């Protein structure tokens, strides 16, 4: 096995300089860096990350658990994290938990066994108690899109209640009095909290909340279509529908058109998340902005602060949603 010493001798530099090149520091002159890289290529040197991690007790790897890899939401969140971590020369190891308690635990343990320096966790099935216990152990963790009071300083989330409230209040302000709701999965905290915000807006306007006006989906587009089908089969009268996310809203729009309803002329539709495709629908989707990239970036900053001692990272634990008005909502006639 080729050693750093052999590389340094061929390049005519010190072993410390070779280490700085390997670690991609900015303190090496470009000419010297190229000499070292040429020597490494000639000798066939490959940096032994495992050996280096044993010596430094750091792998410079952050474990990342998400429910799924499909959809624009999780991609945007991971992109926000990856940009910050890459700038700090850290790597991400991504696994999926599929909202299954046993699988989420298994993947977390797998990341810990691979000696990740810290974990970013978007988990939905494991209990609060499990995460509280995990947070008390040696490896720093940050929980995203979920708030647990006992470890609130290790949580980064959106005010989903406020977001659900803003969506329905917008419909009420437009004069709608018959408002349906396409809920996300109600075993998930964000599904529950967004529906809570919907109810809060109705209560504030002194509207009666009727369980029949709510259909439950799972945050995926096809379930938004099924929710509309279900509401119409129940003969629920509504001039507007608030959806738990943009994917469900896109499915809801397809279903409404299938039933001969025009959006927004007959029925107004509002989503939640403001994912990229929302502004490419026809009409463009009115929605609530979830700063998902910012949450991913904030989680990465927390990791750099707690696992690597970067005190320059600015932190914010609860982010606020904002209403984005486009073309799928209009005043009720």
Tab-separated table of C-alpha atoms in Angstrom:
chain	number	residue	atom	x	y	z
A	1	UNK	CA	0.000	0.000	0.000
A	2	UNK	CA	1.358	3.394	-1.017
A	3	UNK	CA	1.898	5.725	1.945
A	4	UNK	CA	1.700	9.481	2.412
A	5	UNK	CA	5.459	9.452	3.059
A	6	UNK	CA	6.130	7.937	-0.371
A	7	UNK	CA	3.906	10.565	-2.009
A	8	UNK	CA	5.694	13.359	-0.141
A	9	UNK	CA	9.128	12.062	-1.199
A	10	UNK	CA	8.147	11.849	-4.881
A	11	UNK	CA	6.499	15.292	-4.805
A	12	UNK	CA	9.369	16.842	-2.870
A	13	UNK	CA	7.146	18.198	-0.101
A	14	UNK	CA	6.442	17.389	3.532
A	15	UNK	CA	3.927	14.771	4.678
A	16	UNK	CA	1.948	17.598	6.286
A	17	UNK	CA	1.594	19.285	2.884
A	18	UNK	CA	0.311	16.034	1.362
A	19	UNK	CA	-2.256	15.820	4.186
A	20	UNK	CA	-3.404	19.361	3.485
A	21	UNK	CA	-3.885	18.505	-0.200
A	22	UNK	CA	-5.847	15.361	0.721
A	23	UNK	CA	-8.055	17.419	3.053
A	24	UNK	CA	-8.488	20.067	0.323
A	25	UNK	CA	-7.410	22.999	2.458
A	26	UNK	CA	-6.871	26.465	0.976
A	27	UNK	CA	-3.390	26.915	2.438
A	28	UNK	CA	-1.524	25.007	-0.322
A	29	UNK	CA	-0.248	26.863	-3.381
A	30	UNK	CA	-1.734	25.610	-6.646
A	31	UNK	CA	1.669	24.605	-8.075
A	32	UNK	CA	2.453	22.560	-4.973
A	33	UNK	CA	-1.029	21.023	-4.953
A	34	UNK	CA	-0.539	19.861	-8.557
A	35	UNK	CA	2.872	18.334	-7.711
A	36	UNK	CA	1.227	16.292	-4.957
A	37	UNK	CA	-1.711	15.252	-7.157
A	38	UNK	CA	0.696	14.169	-9.923
A	39	UNK	CA	2.682	12.086	-7.428
A	40	UNK	CA	-0.481	10.486	-6.062
A	41	UNK	CA	-1.599	9.554	-9.579
A	42	UNK	CA	1.809	8.167	-10.543
A	43	UNK	CA	2.002	6.003	-7.407
A	44	UNK	CA	-1.658	5.008	-7.499
A	45	UNK	CA	-2.241	6.450	-4.029
A	46	UNK	CA	-5.766	6.332	-2.639
A	47	UNK	CA	-6.562	7.961	0.677
A	48	UNK	CA	-7.624	5.454	3.342
A	49	UNK	CA	-10.660	7.175	4.857
A	50	UNK	CA	-11.230	4.406	7.400
A	51	UNK	CA	-7.701	4.615	8.751
A	52	UNK	CA	-7.893	8.397	8.895
A	53	UNK	CA	-11.190	8.282	10.757
A	54	UNK	CA	-9.748	5.900	13.322
A	55	UNK	CA	-6.861	8.279	13.899
A	56	UNK	CA	-8.998	11.431	14.130
A	57	UNK	CA	-12.168	9.864	15.568
A	58	UNK	CA	-14.106	11.636	12.789
A	59	UNK	CA	-15.457	10.176	9.540
A	60	UNK	CA	-16.670	13.562	8.220
A	61	UNK	CA	-19.854	11.729	7.241
A	62	UNK	CA	-23.383	12.732	8.272
A	63	UNK	CA	-26.117	10.086	8.283
A	64	UNK	CA	-29.460	11.171	6.837
A	65	UNK	CA	-32.782	9.345	7.278
A	66	UNK	CA	-35.759	10.371	5.111
A	67	UNK	CA	-39.126	8.633	4.612
A	68	UNK	CA	-38.804	8.348	0.818
A	69	UNK	CA	-36.522	9.331	-2.042
A	70	UNK	CA	-39.274	10.132	-4.548
A	71	UNK	CA	-41.009	13.504	-4.821
A	72	UNK	CA	-39.650	17.020	-4.928
A	73	UNK	CA	-40.077	17.698	-1.195
A	74	UNK	CA	-37.364	15.351	0.095
A	75	UNK	CA	-35.061	16.160	-2.804
A	76	UNK	CA	-35.250	19.864	-1.999
A	77	UNK	CA	-34.655	19.264	1.703
A	78	UNK	CA	-31.602	17.066	1.087
A	79	UNK	CA	-30.284	19.545	-1.488
A	80	UNK	CA	-30.418	22.291	1.146
A	81	UNK	CA	-28.405	20.126	3.542
A	82	UNK	CA	-25.961	18.831	0.947
A	83	UNK	CA	-24.935	22.308	-0.200
A	84	UNK	CA	-23.973	23.385	3.331
A	85	UNK	CA	-22.239	20.108	4.172
A	86	UNK	CA	-20.318	20.007	0.880
A	87	UNK	CA	-19.003	23.520	1.488
A	88	UNK	CA	-17.731	22.243	4.845
A	89	UNK	CA	-16.169	19.185	3.109
A	90	UNK	CA	-18.552	16.726	4.786
A	91	UNK	CA	-20.374	13.832	3.120
A	92	UNK	CA	-23.973	12.602	3.405
A	93	UNK	CA	-24.983	8.941	3.775
A	94	UNK	CA	-28.706	8.743	2.921
A	95	UNK	CA	-31.119	5.943	3.885
A	96	UNK	CA	-34.922	5.616	3.829
A	97	UNK	CA	-37.233	4.678	6.693
A	98	UNK	CA	-40.526	4.448	4.720
A	99	UNK	CA	-42.475	5.688	7.778
A	100	UNK	CA	-42.047	2.238	9.358
A	101	UNK	CA	-40.943	2.141	12.998
A	102	UNK	CA	-38.847	-1.024	12.792
A	103	UNK	CA	-37.151	0.078	9.567
A	104	UNK	CA	-36.457	3.589	10.870
A	105	UNK	CA	-34.748	2.112	13.944
A	106	UNK	CA	-32.799	-0.363	11.814
A	107	UNK	CA	-31.492	2.361	9.516
A	108	UNK	CA	-30.550	4.640	12.401
A	109	UNK	CA	-28.565	1.810	13.999
A	110	UNK	CA	-26.910	1.077	10.640
A	111	UNK	CA	-25.755	4.690	10.356
A	112	UNK	CA	-24.417	4.638	13.900
A	113	UNK	CA	-22.551	1.379	13.217
A	114	UNK	CA	-20.899	3.073	10.236
A	115	UNK	CA	-19.543	5.688	12.640
A	116	UNK	CA	-21.365	8.695	11.186
A	117	UNK	CA	-20.358	11.805	13.104
A	118	UNK	CA	-23.970	13.010	13.386
A	119	UNK	CA	-27.484	12.229	12.145
A	120	UNK	CA	-30.189	14.287	10.417
A	121	UNK	CA	-33.500	12.524	11.022
A	122	UNK	CA	-36.758	13.004	9.136
A	123	UNK	CA	-38.545	10.118	10.847
A	124	UNK	CA	-42.286	9.688	11.317
A	125	UNK	CA	-42.916	6.333	12.994
A	126	UNK	CA	-40.449	6.100	15.890
A	127	UNK	CA	-41.737	7.448	19.191
A	128	UNK	CA	-40.786	10.700	20.876
A	129	UNK	CA	-39.312	8.661	23.736
A	130	UNK	CA	-37.019	6.795	21.340
A	131	UNK	CA	-35.712	10.082	19.909
A	132	UNK	CA	-35.328	11.635	23.356
A	133	UNK	CA	-33.208	8.645	24.407
A	134	UNK	CA	-31.200	8.796	21.173
A	135	UNK	CA	-30.536	12.499	21.722
A	136	UNK	CA	-28.975	11.749	25.106
A	137	UNK	CA	-26.284	9.546	23.538
A	138	UNK	CA	-22.886	10.547	22.183
A	139	UNK	CA	-23.696	11.119	18.496
A	140	UNK	CA	-25.361	14.514	17.827
A	141	UNK	CA	-28.772	14.302	16.158
A	142	UNK	CA	-31.133	16.872	14.714
A	143	UNK	CA	-34.793	16.060	14.027
A	144	UNK	CA	-36.420	17.825	11.064
A	145	UNK	CA	-40.093	18.490	10.334
A	146	UNK	CA	-41.054	17.390	13.840
A	147	UNK	CA	-41.074	19.163	17.182
A	148	UNK	CA	-40.502	17.354	20.485
A	149	UNK	CA	-40.587	19.704	23.449
A	150	UNK	CA	-38.106	17.727	25.589
A	151	UNK	CA	-35.439	18.071	22.882
A	152	UNK	CA	-36.706	21.247	21.245
A	153	UNK	CA	-33.176	22.604	20.801
A	154	UNK	CA	-32.438	19.577	18.570
A	155	UNK	CA	-35.546	20.028	16.380
A	156	UNK	CA	-35.973	22.136	13.247
A	157	UNK	CA	-39.501	22.380	11.913
A	158	UNK	CA	-42.162	24.461	10.218
A	159	UNK	CA	-45.151	25.945	12.027
A	160	UNK	CA	-47.582	23.617	10.245
A	161	UNK	CA	-50.573	24.782	12.297
A	162	UNK	CA	-49.993	28.332	11.076
A	163	UNK	CA	-49.604	27.063	7.513
A	164	UNK	CA	-52.895	25.180	7.592
A	165	UNK	CA	-54.542	28.246	9.098
A	166	UNK	CA	-53.178	30.573	6.378
A	167	UNK	CA	-54.450	28.297	3.597
A	168	UNK	CA	-58.026	28.110	4.859
A	169	UNK	CA	-58.134	31.758	5.974
A	170	UNK	CA	-57.230	32.739	2.405
A	171	UNK	CA	-60.264	30.815	1.134
A	172	UNK	CA	-62.487	32.393	3.800
A	173	UNK	CA	-61.201	35.873	2.916
A	174	UNK	CA	-62.254	35.178	-0.680
A	175	UNK	CA	-65.801	34.634	0.534
A	176	UNK	CA	-65.934	30.838	0.521
A	177	UNK	CA	-68.174	29.357	3.195
A	178	UNK	CA	-68.248	25.744	2.001
A	179	UNK	CA	-64.651	24.536	2.254
A	180	UNK	CA	-63.546	20.907	1.954
A	181	UNK	CA	-60.207	19.564	3.143
A	182	UNK	CA	-57.953	16.896	1.603
A	183	UNK	CA	-55.840	15.822	4.552
A	184	UNK	CA	-52.440	14.182	4.512
A	185	UNK	CA	-51.843	10.986	6.461
A	186	UNK	CA	-53.240	11.686	9.916
A	187	UNK	CA	-50.785	9.450	11.753
A	188	UNK	CA	-48.092	11.975	10.785
A	189	UNK	CA	-47.519	15.133	12.800
A	190	UNK	CA	-47.562	17.456	9.785
A	191	UNK	CA	-50.844	15.942	8.589
A	192	UNK	CA	-52.432	16.461	12.006
A	193	UNK	CA	-51.059	19.970	12.477
A	194	UNK	CA	-52.118	21.255	9.062
A	195	UNK	CA	-55.653	19.970	9.665
A	196	UNK	CA	-55.562	21.650	13.091
A	197	UNK	CA	-54.738	24.951	11.378
A	198	UNK	CA	-57.659	24.432	8.977
A	199	UNK	CA	-60.028	23.918	11.914
A	200	UNK	CA	-58.602	26.974	13.677
A	201	UNK	CA	-59.382	29.204	10.689
A	202	UNK	CA	-62.948	27.850	10.500
A	203	UNK	CA	-63.447	28.388	14.214
A	204	UNK	CA	-62.122	31.941	14.033
A	205	UNK	CA	-64.652	32.674	11.245
A	206	UNK	CA	-67.376	30.978	13.333
A	207	UNK	CA	-67.924	28.306	10.690
A	208	UNK	CA	-69.152	24.893	11.779
A	209	UNK	CA	-66.568	22.143	11.230
A	210	UNK	CA	-68.086	19.013	9.693
A	211	UNK	CA	-66.034	15.777	9.640
A	212	UNK	CA	-67.735	14.853	6.351
A	213	UNK	CA	-65.920	17.696	4.614
A	214	UNK	CA	-62.555	16.019	5.304
A	215	UNK	CA	-61.104	13.142	3.274
A	216	UNK	CA	-57.768	11.595	4.245
A	217	UNK	CA	-54.977	10.907	1.773
A	218	UNK	CA	-51.259	10.190	2.135
A	219	UNK	CA	-49.536	13.292	0.683
A	220	UNK	CA	-49.203	11.692	-2.774
A	221	UNK	CA	-50.933	13.000	-5.905
A	222	UNK	CA	-53.179	9.997	-6.514
A	223	UNK	CA	-54.581	10.340	-2.992
A	224	UNK	CA	-55.609	13.940	-3.694
A	225	UNK	CA	-57.615	12.608	-6.631
A	226	UNK	CA	-59.191	9.940	-4.425
A	227	UNK	CA	-60.095	12.542	-1.788
A	228	UNK	CA	-62.061	14.587	-4.315
A	229	UNK	CA	-63.774	11.455	-5.632
A	230	UNK	CA	-64.716	10.518	-2.063
A	231	UNK	CA	-66.062	13.976	-1.215
A	232	UNK	CA	-68.203	14.099	-4.360
A	233	UNK	CA	-69.501	10.580	-3.741
A	234	UNK	CA	-70.626	11.774	-0.297
A	235	UNK	CA	-72.435	14.661	-2.025
A	236	UNK	CA	-70.417	17.201	-0.057
A	237	UNK	CA	-71.070	20.696	-1.394
A	238	UNK	CA	-67.928	22.817	-1.545
A	239	UNK	CA	-66.754	25.825	-3.509
A	240	UNK	CA	-63.136	25.471	-2.359
A	241	UNK	CA	-60.779	22.763	-1.154
A	242	UNK	CA	-57.608	23.095	0.893
A	243	UNK	CA	-55.084	20.303	0.323
A	244	UNK	CA	-52.394	19.091	2.712
A	245	UNK	CA	-49.655	19.463	0.105
A	246	UNK	CA	-49.065	20.420	-3.514
A	247	UNK	CA	-48.943	16.846	-4.792
A	248	UNK	CA	-52.419	16.208	-3.382
A	249	UNK	CA	-53.601	19.526	-4.816
A	250	UNK	CA	-52.445	18.511	-8.304
A	251	UNK	CA	-54.345	15.232	-7.963
A	252	UNK	CA	-57.398	17.106	-6.683
A	253	UNK	CA	-57.349	19.411	-9.718
A	254	UNK	CA	-57.232	16.405	-12.060
A	255	UNK	CA	-60.190	14.827	-10.280
A	256	UNK	CA	-62.227	18.036	-10.366
A	257	UNK	CA	-61.677	18.349	-14.104
A	258	UNK	CA	-62.625	14.702	-14.547
A	259	UNK	CA	-65.939	15.534	-12.868
A	260	UNK	CA	-66.480	18.555	-15.132
A	261	UNK	CA	-65.449	21.190	-12.575
A	262	UNK	CA	-63.354	24.199	-13.592
A	263	UNK	CA	-60.499	25.483	-11.404
A	264	UNK	CA	-60.867	28.150	-10.090
A	265	UNK	CA	-64.122	29.203	-11.788
A	266	UNK	CA	-66.180	26.464	-10.109
A	267	UNK	CA	-63.919	25.365	-7.281
A	268	UNK	CA	-60.859	27.062	-5.782
A	269	UNK	CA	-57.882	24.880	-4.807
A	270	UNK	CA	-54.978	25.674	-2.494
A	271	UNK	CA	-51.960	23.475	-1.790
A	272	UNK	CA	-49.132	23.458	0.714
A	273	UNK	CA	-45.305	23.303	0.326
A	274	UNK	CA	-44.712	25.459	-2.796
A	275	UNK	CA	-42.649	22.779	-4.512
A	276	UNK	CA	-41.101	23.623	-7.878
A	277	UNK	CA	-43.897	22.252	-10.059
A	278	UNK	CA	-46.555	24.384	-8.315
A	279	UNK	CA	-45.765	27.367	-10.520
A	280	UNK	CA	-45.860	25.234	-13.691
A	281	UNK	CA	-49.407	23.923	-13.321
A	282	UNK	CA	-52.223	25.504	-15.337
A	283	UNK	CA	-53.423	27.636	-13.666
A	284	UNK	CA	-50.445	28.150	-11.384
A	285	UNK	CA	-51.124	26.737	-7.930
A	286	UNK	CA	-51.984	28.961	-4.989
A	287	UNK	CA	-50.161	27.430	-2.043
A	288	UNK	CA	-48.397	27.916	1.288
A	289	UNK	CA	-44.630	28.194	1.073
A	290	UNK	CA	-42.703	25.606	3.074
A	291	UNK	CA	-39.057	26.745	3.057
A	292	UNK	CA	-37.916	23.144	2.769
A	293	UNK	CA	-34.451	23.955	1.404
A	294	UNK	CA	-33.969	26.363	4.296
A	295	UNK	CA	-34.927	23.654	6.788
A	296	UNK	CA	-32.455	21.257	5.166
A	297	UNK	CA	-29.768	23.938	5.263
A	298	UNK	CA	-30.591	24.786	8.882
A	299	UNK	CA	-30.261	21.117	9.860
A	300	UNK	CA	-26.822	20.995	8.239
A	301	UNK	CA	-25.769	24.169	10.063
A	302	UNK	CA	-26.886	22.638	13.358
A	303	UNK	CA	-24.757	19.564	12.616
A	304	UNK	CA	-21.701	21.659	11.791
A	305	UNK	CA	-22.194	23.540	15.050
A	306	UNK	CA	-22.763	20.536	17.306
A	307	UNK	CA	-20.592	17.837	15.703
A	308	UNK	CA	-17.741	19.922	14.311
A	309	UNK	CA	-17.693	22.977	16.568
A	310	UNK	CA	-18.464	25.574	13.904
A	311	UNK	CA	-19.888	28.325	16.098
A	312	UNK	CA	-20.340	30.707	13.130
A	313	UNK	CA	-23.479	28.870	11.996
A	314	UNK	CA	-26.665	30.920	12.545
A	315	UNK	CA	-29.634	28.921	13.866
A	316	UNK	CA	-33.413	29.086	13.767
A	317	UNK	CA	-35.537	26.205	15.087
A	318	UNK	CA	-39.087	26.983	13.944
A	319	UNK	CA	-39.591	28.510	10.498
A	320	UNK	CA	-42.732	30.348	9.415
A	321	UNK	CA	-44.835	29.541	6.320
A	322	UNK	CA	-46.089	32.206	3.899
A	323	UNK	CA	-49.121	32.364	1.619
A	324	UNK	CA	-48.342	32.340	-2.123
A	325	UNK	CA	-51.348	33.536	-4.161
A	326	UNK	CA	-51.478	32.381	-7.785
A	327	UNK	CA	-54.224	31.268	-10.143
A	328	UNK	CA	-56.144	28.366	-8.575
A	329	UNK	CA	-58.152	30.473	-6.105
A	330	UNK	CA	-60.660	33.252	-6.728
A	331	UNK	CA	-63.443	35.125	-4.988
A	332	UNK	CA	-66.592	33.140	-4.390
A	333	UNK	CA	-69.492	34.413	-6.507
